[in-house]
C-alpha cells in the first residue's frame, strides 16, 4: 500500500518496523513513543527478529558492554535484511557516531535527542531519500522533547518520561556527554499526560527520566519532584504511580509528607547508592555521604512502613581498597536493601575516572560484585520473608508456567494461580517467599 505523505513530493510506503532497545527505562520509553508514532502513520511494528523494512536500534553507552550489545544488535539487523534501512539512535550513537556508521553499517544515525524525527527519516529513506540529520552536540542546551507516552502492547504499565539529561558529571559516568544538560517536561503537560494515561486504562505509571531528582530546576518558575510527584498521584488517583531512580538527597521530610497521603504512590523507592564508603563516594563525585543516605532510608521507612528500598552499586571503582569495599558490604547489611543492581566498574574513555590511579583488575571488580551479590541476596530474602502473611495489591502482567505473574506495590514479583488475571489489579495474601519472589493466594477483587 502507498499513499502520498505529509511531506512534499514523498510517497509514503507502508513499512514493517522492528525495534531493539538497550539500556534504561528512558530508552524504553522513547522506543515505545516511536512505536506509537509509527503506528499512528499506518506502519506496522514487527518483532525485531523478523524481516522488516526498517530497523531501529536504540542504543546504550552506560558500560562497555552496552556499546558492544548495541553494535551486535545493529549488525544482526543488517544481516537479517541487508536491504532494510538501519537507523541507530540513542546514547552510544551520540557519543560514537563514526563507529556506528563504520562498524555497524548504519544508514542513518540519530543521537539521544531528536528521536521524534525518526518516523519522517524512515519514510524518506524508504522513498529513496536517505537523509542524515545533523547530530547536535550533546552538551548543547536543548528543549525537552515531548513524545507520546504509553506502549502499543496492552495497557498494564506505562512509562512517563518527565525529565532528560544530567549535569552532575559523576566521575565514572558518560551519560551527561550522551544526553546533555537536564531539561524537564513542563509541569502542566506532565500532569495532563498522566491523567490521559489513566483515562486510557493503564494500571501503573512509572515516572522516568535520566535524573528525575533534577526535575523542574530548569523550568520557569522552578519546580521540583516534591511538587510534581504528588500532582501526578492526584491526577491519576486510580492508577499506581511508581517513581524512578532518586538521588538520595531528594528524600526530605517535606518530600515524604507531600507523598505519604497518596495511597496510589508505590512504596518502592530506588535510591542510587553506588558505594557504601565515603572515600569512594567522594572519588565518584557523588554529592551525599553514607549518613545522608541512611537518613533518607530512615525517613522513608518512617513515612512508608514496609516500603521497599532498592539501589545500584558499582564495585571496584578506581582506588577502592579492600577496607573501602568492606565498608560497602557493612553498609549494604545495615540498610538491608530489598534489591540491589550490582555492576562491576566499567572504565569509560572521556570520564575523569578513566585516568584515575588505582585502576582495579577486572577479575577483582567482578569478585567484589559477586561478594556484594551474596550479601544482597540475604537482605532481599529477609525483605521477601517479611511480606509473608501480608495483604498485597498486585498488578498481574502475564501467564508463566501455568501461574499469573505480576508485581506488588513494592515491586516484588508475585505468582498466583487463577484465570484471566492479565492486566488486573488484585488484592492477594502473600503465602510464601522464595528466591524467585512471592507466592500468593486470592483474597478479593479490588
Ligand atoms: S547522576 Fe551521575 S550517574 Fe546518574 S546519570 Fe548523572 S552523571 Fe551519570
CSV table of C-alpha atoms and ligand atoms in Angstrom, one decimal:
chain,number,residue,atom,x,y,z
A,1,UNK,CA,0.0,0.0,0.0
A,2,UNK,CA,1.2,3.5,-0.7
A,3,UNK,CA,-0.1,7.0,-0.1
A,4,UNK,CA,1.2,10.5,-0.5
A,5,UNK,CA,2.6,11.7,2.7
A,6,UNK,CA,2.5,14.9,4.6
A,7,UNK,CA,6.0,15.8,3.3
A,8,UNK,CA,6.1,17.4,-0.1
A,9,UNK,CA,6.9,15.0,-3.0
A,10,UNK,CA,7.4,12.0,-0.8
A,11,UNK,CA,5.3,8.9,-1.5
A,12,UNK,CA,4.9,7.1,1.9
A,13,UNK,CA,5.3,3.4,1.6
A,14,UNK,CA,3.8,1.3,4.4
A,15,UNK,CA,6.7,-0.2,6.3
A,16,UNK,CA,7.4,-3.0,8.7
A,17,UNK,CA,9.5,-1.6,11.5
A,18,UNK,CA,11.5,-3.6,14.0
A,19,UNK,CA,12.9,-2.1,17.2
A,20,UNK,CA,15.7,-3.2,19.5
A,21,UNK,CA,16.2,-1.3,22.8
A,22,UNK,CA,19.1,-1.4,25.2
A,23,UNK,CA,19.6,0.4,28.5
A,24,UNK,CA,17.4,2.3,30.8
A,25,UNK,CA,13.7,2.9,31.2
A,26,UNK,CA,14.1,6.3,29.5
A,27,UNK,CA,15.3,4.5,26.3
A,28,UNK,CA,12.4,2.0,26.7
A,29,UNK,CA,10.0,5.0,26.9
A,30,UNK,CA,11.5,6.5,23.8
A,31,UNK,CA,11.1,3.3,21.8
A,32,UNK,CA,7.5,2.9,23.0
A,33,UNK,CA,6.9,6.5,21.9
A,34,UNK,CA,8.4,5.8,18.4
A,35,UNK,CA,6.2,2.7,18.1
A,36,UNK,CA,3.2,4.8,18.7
A,37,UNK,CA,4.3,7.4,16.2
A,38,UNK,CA,5.0,4.8,13.5
A,39,UNK,CA,1.7,3.1,14.2
A,40,UNK,CA,-0.2,6.4,14.0
A,41,UNK,CA,1.2,6.8,10.5
A,42,UNK,CA,-0.2,3.4,9.5
A,43,UNK,CA,3.1,1.4,9.7
A,44,UNK,CA,3.4,-2.0,11.3
A,45,UNK,CA,5.6,-2.7,14.3
A,46,UNK,CA,7.1,-6.1,13.9
A,47,UNK,CA,9.3,-8.3,16.0
A,48,UNK,CA,13.0,-7.3,15.7
A,49,UNK,CA,13.8,-10.9,14.9
A,50,UNK,CA,11.6,-11.0,11.8
A,51,UNK,CA,12.2,-9.4,8.4
A,52,UNK,CA,11.5,-5.7,8.5
A,53,UNK,CA,11.9,-2.8,6.1
A,54,UNK,CA,13.3,-0.5,8.8
A,55,UNK,CA,15.2,-1.5,11.8
A,56,UNK,CA,15.7,0.9,14.7
A,57,UNK,CA,18.3,0.2,17.3
A,58,UNK,CA,18.0,2.4,20.4
A,59,UNK,CA,21.5,2.1,21.9
A,60,UNK,CA,23.1,2.5,25.4
A,61,UNK,CA,26.6,3.5,26.4
A,62,UNK,CA,26.5,3.3,30.2
A,63,UNK,CA,29.0,0.5,30.2
A,64,UNK,CA,31.4,-1.0,27.6
A,65,UNK,CA,29.0,-4.0,27.5
A,66,UNK,CA,26.2,-1.6,26.4
A,67,UNK,CA,28.4,-0.4,23.5
A,68,UNK,CA,29.1,-4.0,22.5
A,69,UNK,CA,25.5,-5.1,22.7
A,70,UNK,CA,24.4,-2.0,20.7
A,71,UNK,CA,26.9,-2.9,17.9
A,72,UNK,CA,25.8,-6.5,17.9
A,73,UNK,CA,22.1,-5.7,17.6
A,74,UNK,CA,22.7,-3.3,14.7
A,75,UNK,CA,24.8,-5.9,12.8
A,76,UNK,CA,22.2,-8.5,13.3
A,77,UNK,CA,19.6,-6.2,11.8
A,78,UNK,CA,21.8,-5.5,8.8
A,79,UNK,CA,22.4,-9.3,8.3
A,80,UNK,CA,18.7,-10.2,8.6
A,81,UNK,CA,17.7,-7.8,5.8
A,82,UNK,CA,20.6,-6.1,4.0
A,83,UNK,CA,18.1,-4.0,2.0
A,84,UNK,CA,16.4,-2.6,5.1
A,85,UNK,CA,17.1,0.9,6.4
A,86,UNK,CA,19.0,0.7,9.6
A,87,UNK,CA,18.6,3.6,11.9
A,88,UNK,CA,20.8,3.7,15.0
A,89,UNK,CA,19.9,6.2,17.7
A,90,UNK,CA,20.5,6.8,21.4
A,91,UNK,CA,23.4,7.3,23.7
A,92,UNK,CA,26.0,5.1,22.0
A,93,UNK,CA,25.1,6.7,18.6
A,94,UNK,CA,25.5,10.1,20.2
A,95,UNK,CA,29.0,9.6,21.6
A,96,UNK,CA,30.4,7.3,18.8
A,97,UNK,CA,28.6,8.2,15.6
A,98,UNK,CA,31.5,7.1,13.4
A,99,UNK,CA,31.8,3.7,15.0
A,100,UNK,CA,28.0,3.3,14.5
A,101,UNK,CA,28.3,4.1,10.8
A,102,UNK,CA,31.5,2.2,10.1
A,103,UNK,CA,31.3,-0.8,12.4
A,104,UNK,CA,27.5,-1.3,12.3
A,105,UNK,CA,26.7,-0.2,8.8
A,106,UNK,CA,24.0,2.3,10.0
A,107,UNK,CA,22.3,4.1,7.2
A,108,UNK,CA,21.1,6.9,9.5
A,109,UNK,CA,22.5,7.9,12.9
A,110,UNK,CA,20.3,9.9,15.3
A,111,UNK,CA,21.7,10.9,18.7
A,112,UNK,CA,20.0,11.0,22.1
A,113,UNK,CA,17.7,13.9,21.1
A,114,UNK,CA,15.6,14.5,18.0
A,115,UNK,CA,14.1,11.0,18.1
A,116,UNK,CA,10.7,12.4,17.1
A,117,UNK,CA,12.1,13.0,13.6
A,118,UNK,CA,12.9,9.3,13.1
A,119,UNK,CA,9.5,8.5,11.5
A,120,UNK,CA,10.0,11.1,8.8
A,121,UNK,CA,13.6,10.0,8.2
A,122,UNK,CA,12.5,6.4,7.8
A,123,UNK,CA,9.7,7.3,5.4
A,124,UNK,CA,12.1,9.5,3.4
A,125,UNK,CA,14.7,6.6,3.3
A,126,UNK,CA,12.1,4.1,2.0
A,127,UNK,CA,11.1,6.6,-0.7
A,128,UNK,CA,14.8,6.6,-1.7
A,129,UNK,CA,16.0,9.8,0.1
A,130,UNK,CA,18.4,8.8,2.8
A,131,UNK,CA,18.9,12.0,4.8
A,132,UNK,CA,21.5,12.2,7.6
A,133,UNK,CA,20.4,14.8,10.1
A,134,UNK,CA,22.9,16.9,11.9
A,135,UNK,CA,23.9,15.5,15.2
A,136,UNK,CA,23.7,18.4,17.7
A,137,UNK,CA,26.5,18.4,20.3
A,138,UNK,CA,25.2,16.5,23.3
A,139,UNK,CA,26.3,19.2,25.7
A,140,UNK,CA,24.4,21.9,23.9
A,141,UNK,CA,21.3,23.2,25.7
A,142,UNK,CA,18.1,21.9,24.1
A,143,UNK,CA,14.4,21.9,24.9
A,144,UNK,CA,12.7,18.9,26.4
A,145,UNK,CA,11.4,16.7,23.6
A,146,UNK,CA,7.8,15.7,24.3
A,147,UNK,CA,7.0,12.3,23.0
A,148,UNK,CA,3.7,10.4,23.5
A,149,UNK,CA,3.7,8.0,26.5
A,150,UNK,CA,2.1,4.5,26.6
A,151,UNK,CA,3.1,1.4,24.7
A,152,UNK,CA,1.2,-0.4,22.0
A,153,UNK,CA,1.1,-3.7,23.8
A,154,UNK,CA,-1.5,-3.9,26.5
A,155,UNK,CA,-2.5,-1.3,29.0
A,156,UNK,CA,-0.7,-2.6,32.0
A,157,UNK,CA,2.2,-0.3,32.9
A,158,UNK,CA,3.1,2.9,31.1
A,159,UNK,CA,6.4,4.8,31.3
A,160,UNK,CA,6.2,8.6,31.6
A,161,UNK,CA,9.4,10.5,30.9
A,162,UNK,CA,9.3,13.8,32.7
A,163,UNK,CA,13.0,14.7,32.5
A,164,UNK,CA,16.0,14.2,30.3
A,165,UNK,CA,19.7,14.8,30.6
A,166,UNK,CA,22.1,15.2,33.6
A,167,UNK,CA,24.7,17.7,34.6
A,168,UNK,CA,26.1,16.1,37.7
A,169,UNK,CA,29.1,14.7,35.9
A,170,UNK,CA,29.8,11.9,38.3
A,171,UNK,CA,33.4,10.9,37.6
A,172,UNK,CA,32.6,7.4,36.1
A,173,UNK,CA,29.6,8.3,34.0
A,174,UNK,CA,29.4,9.1,30.3
A,175,UNK,CA,25.7,9.9,30.4
A,176,UNK,CA,26.0,13.7,30.6
A,177,UNK,CA,28.1,13.6,27.4
A,178,UNK,CA,25.4,11.5,25.7
A,179,UNK,CA,22.2,13.1,27.0
A,180,UNK,CA,23.3,16.7,27.6
A,181,UNK,CA,22.1,19.1,30.3
A,182,UNK,CA,19.0,18.4,32.4
A,183,UNK,CA,15.7,19.5,31.0
A,184,UNK,CA,12.1,19.0,32.2
A,185,UNK,CA,8.7,18.4,30.8
A,186,UNK,CA,6.5,21.4,31.5
A,187,UNK,CA,4.7,20.8,34.8
A,188,UNK,CA,1.1,21.0,33.4
A,189,UNK,CA,2.0,18.8,30.4
A,190,UNK,CA,3.3,16.1,32.7
A,191,UNK,CA,0.1,16.2,34.9
A,192,UNK,CA,-2.1,16.2,31.8
A,193,UNK,CA,-0.2,13.2,30.2
A,194,UNK,CA,-0.5,11.3,33.5
A,195,UNK,CA,-4.3,11.9,33.6
A,196,UNK,CA,-4.6,10.8,29.9
A,197,UNK,CA,-2.7,7.5,30.7
A,198,UNK,CA,-5.2,6.8,33.5
A,199,UNK,CA,-8.1,7.5,31.1
A,200,UNK,CA,-6.6,5.1,28.5
A,201,UNK,CA,-6.7,2.4,31.2
A,202,UNK,CA,-3.1,2.0,32.3
A,203,UNK,CA,-3.0,0.5,35.8
A,204,UNK,CA,0.5,1.8,36.7
A,205,UNK,CA,2.6,4.7,35.6
A,206,UNK,CA,6.4,4.7,36.1
A,207,UNK,CA,7.8,8.2,36.3
A,208,UNK,CA,11.1,8.1,34.5
A,209,UNK,CA,14.0,10.3,33.4
A,210,UNK,CA,17.8,10.3,33.4
A,211,UNK,CA,17.9,12.1,36.7
A,212,UNK,CA,14.4,12.8,37.9
A,213,UNK,CA,15.6,14.4,41.1
A,214,UNK,CA,16.6,17.4,38.9
A,215,UNK,CA,13.1,17.7,37.7
A,216,UNK,CA,11.9,21.3,37.3
A,217,UNK,CA,15.1,23.1,38.2
A,218,UNK,CA,15.3,24.4,34.6
A,219,UNK,CA,11.6,25.5,34.4
A,220,UNK,CA,10.4,29.0,35.0
A,221,UNK,CA,9.1,29.2,37.7
A,222,UNK,CA,11.3,26.5,39.0
A,223,UNK,CA,9.5,23.3,40.1
A,224,UNK,CA,10.7,20.2,42.0
A,225,UNK,CA,10.0,16.5,42.1
A,226,UNK,CA,8.5,17.1,45.5
A,227,UNK,CA,5.8,19.2,43.8
A,228,UNK,CA,5.4,17.1,40.7
A,229,UNK,CA,5.1,13.6,42.2
A,230,UNK,CA,2.0,14.5,44.4
A,231,UNK,CA,0.4,16.3,41.5
A,232,UNK,CA,0.8,13.1,39.4
A,233,UNK,CA,-0.7,11.0,42.1
A,234,UNK,CA,-3.7,13.4,42.3
A,235,UNK,CA,-4.1,13.5,38.5
A,236,UNK,CA,-4.4,9.7,38.3
A,237,UNK,CA,-5.9,8.6,41.6
A,238,UNK,CA,-6.9,5.1,40.5
A,239,UNK,CA,-3.5,4.3,39.0
A,240,UNK,CA,-0.4,3.2,40.8
A,241,UNK,CA,2.4,5.8,40.5
A,242,UNK,CA,6.0,4.5,40.8
A,243,UNK,CA,8.9,6.8,41.0
A,244,UNK,CA,12.1,6.1,39.0
A,245,UNK,CA,15.6,6.3,40.5
A,246,UNK,CA,16.1,9.1,43.0
A,247,UNK,CA,19.2,11.0,44.2
A,248,UNK,CA,19.2,10.3,47.9
A,249,UNK,CA,19.1,13.9,49.0
A,250,UNK,CA,15.7,14.3,47.2
A,251,UNK,CA,14.2,12.4,50.2
A,252,UNK,CA,13.5,15.0,52.9
A,253,UNK,CA,10.8,15.3,55.5
A,254,UNK,CA,8.9,17.7,53.2
A,255,UNK,CA,9.1,15.2,50.3
A,256,UNK,CA,7.8,12.3,52.5
A,257,UNK,CA,5.0,14.4,53.9
A,258,UNK,CA,3.8,15.5,50.5
A,259,UNK,CA,3.7,12.0,49.2
A,260,UNK,CA,2.6,9.9,52.2
A,261,UNK,CA,-1.0,10.9,51.9
A,262,UNK,CA,-1.3,9.4,48.4
A,263,UNK,CA,-2.3,5.8,48.6
A,264,UNK,CA,-1.6,5.2,44.9
A,265,UNK,CA,2.1,6.1,45.3
A,266,UNK,CA,4.0,2.8,45.2
A,267,UNK,CA,6.0,2.4,48.5
A,268,UNK,CA,9.1,1.4,46.4
A,269,UNK,CA,12.0,3.8,46.3
A,270,UNK,CA,15.1,3.3,44.2
A,271,UNK,CA,17.9,5.4,45.8
A,272,UNK,CA,21.1,5.4,43.9
A,273,UNK,CA,23.9,4.4,46.3
A,274,UNK,CA,26.9,3.3,44.1
A,275,UNK,CA,29.2,2.8,47.1
A,276,UNK,CA,28.8,2.4,50.8
A,277,UNK,CA,32.2,4.0,51.5
A,278,UNK,CA,32.5,7.8,51.9
A,279,UNK,CA,36.0,7.9,50.4
A,280,UNK,CA,34.8,6.2,47.3
A,281,UNK,CA,31.7,8.3,47.1
A,282,UNK,CA,33.8,11.4,47.1
A,283,UNK,CA,36.1,10.0,44.3
A,284,UNK,CA,33.0,9.2,42.3
A,285,UNK,CA,31.8,12.8,42.6
A,286,UNK,CA,28.6,11.8,44.4
A,287,UNK,CA,27.1,14.6,46.5
A,288,UNK,CA,26.0,12.7,49.5
A,289,UNK,CA,27.7,10.6,52.1
A,290,UNK,CA,26.6,7.4,53.7
A,291,UNK,CA,25.0,9.2,56.7
A,292,UNK,CA,22.8,11.3,54.4
A,293,UNK,CA,21.9,8.2,52.5
A,294,UNK,CA,21.0,6.4,55.8
A,295,UNK,CA,18.9,9.4,56.8
A,296,UNK,CA,16.8,9.1,53.6
A,297,UNK,CA,16.2,5.4,54.3
A,298,UNK,CA,15.2,6.1,57.8
A,299,UNK,CA,12.7,8.9,56.7
A,300,UNK,CA,11.2,6.6,54.0
A,301,UNK,CA,10.8,3.7,56.5
A,302,UNK,CA,9.1,6.1,59.0
A,303,UNK,CA,6.7,7.6,56.5
A,304,UNK,CA,6.1,4.5,54.3
A,305,UNK,CA,6.3,1.5,56.7
A,306,UNK,CA,7.1,-1.7,54.9
A,307,UNK,CA,8.4,0.1,51.8
A,308,UNK,CA,11.0,-1.4,49.5
A,309,UNK,CA,14.2,0.4,49.2
A,310,UNK,CA,16.3,-0.7,46.2
A,311,UNK,CA,19.6,0.6,44.8
A,312,UNK,CA,22.5,0.4,42.4
A,313,UNK,CA,26.1,-0.4,43.3
A,314,UNK,CA,29.4,-0.2,41.5
A,315,UNK,CA,32.2,-2.4,42.6
A,316,UNK,CA,35.9,-2.0,42.0
A,317,UNK,CA,35.9,1.8,41.4
A,318,UNK,CA,39.5,3.1,40.9
A,319,UNK,CA,41.2,3.4,44.3
A,320,UNK,CA,38.6,1.3,46.2
A,321,UNK,CA,40.7,-0.5,48.7
A,322,UNK,CA,39.7,-3.8,50.4
A,323,UNK,CA,38.8,-1.8,53.5
A,324,UNK,CA,36.7,0.6,51.5
A,325,UNK,CA,34.9,-2.4,50.0
A,326,UNK,CA,34.4,-4.0,53.4
A,327,UNK,CA,32.7,-0.7,54.5
A,328,UNK,CA,30.4,-1.0,51.5
A,329,UNK,CA,29.4,-4.6,52.5
A,330,UNK,CA,28.7,-3.4,56.1
A,331,UNK,CA,26.6,-0.6,54.7
A,332,UNK,CA,24.6,-3.0,52.5
A,333,UNK,CA,23.9,-5.1,55.6
A,334,UNK,CA,22.9,-2.0,57.6
A,335,UNK,CA,20.4,-0.7,55.1
A,336,UNK,CA,19.1,-4.2,54.2
A,337,UNK,CA,18.0,-3.3,50.6
A,338,UNK,CA,15.1,-5.1,49.1
A,339,UNK,CA,17.1,-5.4,45.9
A,340,UNK,CA,20.5,-4.2,44.5
A,341,UNK,CA,21.6,-3.9,40.9
A,342,UNK,CA,25.3,-4.5,41.0
A,343,UNK,CA,27.8,-3.5,38.3
A,344,UNK,CA,31.5,-4.1,38.2
A,345,UNK,CA,33.1,-0.7,37.4
A,346,UNK,CA,33.3,-0.1,33.7
A,347,UNK,CA,36.1,2.1,32.5
A,348,UNK,CA,34.7,4.7,30.1
A,349,UNK,CA,37.0,6.9,28.0
A,350,UNK,CA,36.1,10.5,28.3
A,351,UNK,CA,35.3,10.3,32.0
A,352,UNK,CA,37.5,11.6,34.8
A,353,UNK,CA,37.7,8.1,36.4
A,354,UNK,CA,39.2,6.7,33.3
A,355,UNK,CA,42.6,8.2,34.1
A,356,UNK,CA,42.4,7.9,37.9
A,357,UNK,CA,45.2,6.0,39.6
A,358,UNK,CA,44.4,2.7,41.3
A,359,UNK,CA,42.5,1.0,38.5
A,360,UNK,CA,41.4,-2.4,39.7
A,361,UNK,CA,41.8,-5.5,37.6
A,362,UNK,CA,38.6,-6.8,36.0
A,363,UNK,CA,38.7,-10.1,37.9
A,364,UNK,CA,38.8,-8.3,41.2
A,365,UNK,CA,36.0,-5.9,40.2
A,366,UNK,CA,33.9,-9.0,39.3
A,367,UNK,CA,34.9,-10.9,42.5
A,368,UNK,CA,33.7,-7.9,44.6
A,369,UNK,CA,30.4,-7.8,42.6
A,370,UNK,CA,29.9,-11.4,43.5
A,371,UNK,CA,30.7,-10.8,47.2
A,372,UNK,CA,28.2,-7.9,47.2
A,373,UNK,CA,25.6,-10.1,45.5
A,374,UNK,CA,25.8,-12.7,48.2
A,375,UNK,CA,25.1,-10.1,50.9
A,376,UNK,CA,22.3,-8.6,48.8
A,377,UNK,CA,20.7,-12.0,48.2
A,378,UNK,CA,20.4,-12.4,52.0
A,379,UNK,CA,18.8,-8.9,52.6
A,380,UNK,CA,16.5,-9.5,49.7
A,381,UNK,CA,15.3,-12.8,51.2
A,382,UNK,CA,14.8,-11.1,54.5
A,383,UNK,CA,12.6,-8.5,52.8
A,384,UNK,CA,10.6,-11.0,50.9
A,385,UNK,CA,10.0,-13.1,54.0
A,386,UNK,CA,8.8,-10.0,55.9
A,387,UNK,CA,5.9,-9.9,53.4
A,388,UNK,CA,4.6,-13.4,54.1
A,389,UNK,CA,1.1,-13.3,55.7
A,390,UNK,CA,0.6,-9.7,54.5
A,391,UNK,CA,-2.0,-8.5,52.1
A,392,UNK,CA,-0.7,-7.1,48.8
A,393,UNK,CA,-2.1,-5.3,45.8
A,394,UNK,CA,-0.7,-7.0,42.7
A,395,UNK,CA,-0.8,-5.9,39.1
A,396,UNK,CA,-0.8,-9.1,37.1
A,397,UNK,CA,1.0,-8.9,33.8
A,398,UNK,CA,1.2,-12.3,32.1
A,399,UNK,CA,0.9,-16.0,32.4
A,400,UNK,CA,4.0,-18.0,33.1
A,401,UNK,CA,4.2,-21.8,33.5
A,402,UNK,CA,0.5,-22.0,34.4
A,403,UNK,CA,0.6,-19.2,37.0
A,404,UNK,CA,-0.1,-15.5,36.7
A,405,UNK,CA,2.8,-13.2,37.2
A,406,UNK,CA,2.9,-9.6,38.3
A,407,UNK,CA,4.4,-7.1,40.8
A,408,UNK,CA,3.0,-5.7,44.0
A,409,UNK,CA,3.3,-2.1,45.0
A,410,UNK,CA,6.8,-2.7,46.4
A,411,UNK,CA,7.8,-4.2,43.0
A,412,UNK,CA,8.2,-7.7,44.4
A,413,UNK,CA,7.5,-10.4,41.8
A,414,UNK,CA,4.3,-12.3,42.7
A,415,UNK,CA,2.9,-15.5,41.2
A,416,UNK,CA,-0.6,-16.8,41.8
A,417,UNK,CA,-2.9,-19.4,40.2
A,418,UNK,CA,-6.1,-18.1,38.7
A,419,UNK,CA,-7.9,-17.2,35.5
A,420,UNK,CA,-7.9,-14.1,33.3
A,421,UNK,CA,-5.7,-12.0,35.6
A,422,UNK,CA,-3.5,-10.3,33.0
A,423,UNK,CA,-3.8,-6.6,33.3
A,424,UNK,CA,-5.8,-6.9,36.5
A,425,UNK,CA,-5.1,-5.5,39.9
A,426,UNK,CA,-6.0,-7.9,42.7
A,427,UNK,CA,-5.7,-7.9,46.5
A,428,UNK,CA,-3.9,-11.1,47.5
A,429,UNK,CA,-2.5,-12.7,50.6
A,430,UNK,CA,1.2,-13.5,50.4
A,431,UNK,CA,1.6,-17.2,51.2
A,432,UNK,CA,5.3,-17.9,50.8
A,433,UNK,CA,8.6,-16.3,49.8
A,434,UNK,CA,11.4,-17.9,47.7
A,435,UNK,CA,14.4,-16.7,45.7
A,436,UNK,CA,12.2,-16.0,42.7
A,437,UNK,CA,9.8,-13.8,44.6
A,438,UNK,CA,6.4,-14.3,46.4
A,439,UNK,CA,3.6,-16.8,46.0
A,440,UNK,CA,0.1,-15.5,46.7
A,441,UNK,CA,-3.4,-16.7,47.2
A,442,UNK,CA,-6.6,-14.8,46.2
A,443,UNK,CA,-8.2,-12.5,48.7
A,444,UNK,CA,-10.7,-10.4,46.9
A,445,UNK,CA,-11.1,-8.2,43.8
A,446,UNK,CA,-10.2,-4.5,44.0
B,1,LIG,S1,23.7,11.4,38.3
B,1,LIG,FE1,25.7,10.8,37.9
B,1,LIG,S2,25.5,8.6,37.5
B,1,LIG,FE2,23.5,9.5,37.2
B,1,LIG,S3,23.3,10.0,35.0
B,1,LIG,FE3,24.1,11.8,36.1
B,1,LIG,S4,26.3,11.7,35.9
B,1,LIG,FE4,25.5,9.6,35.5
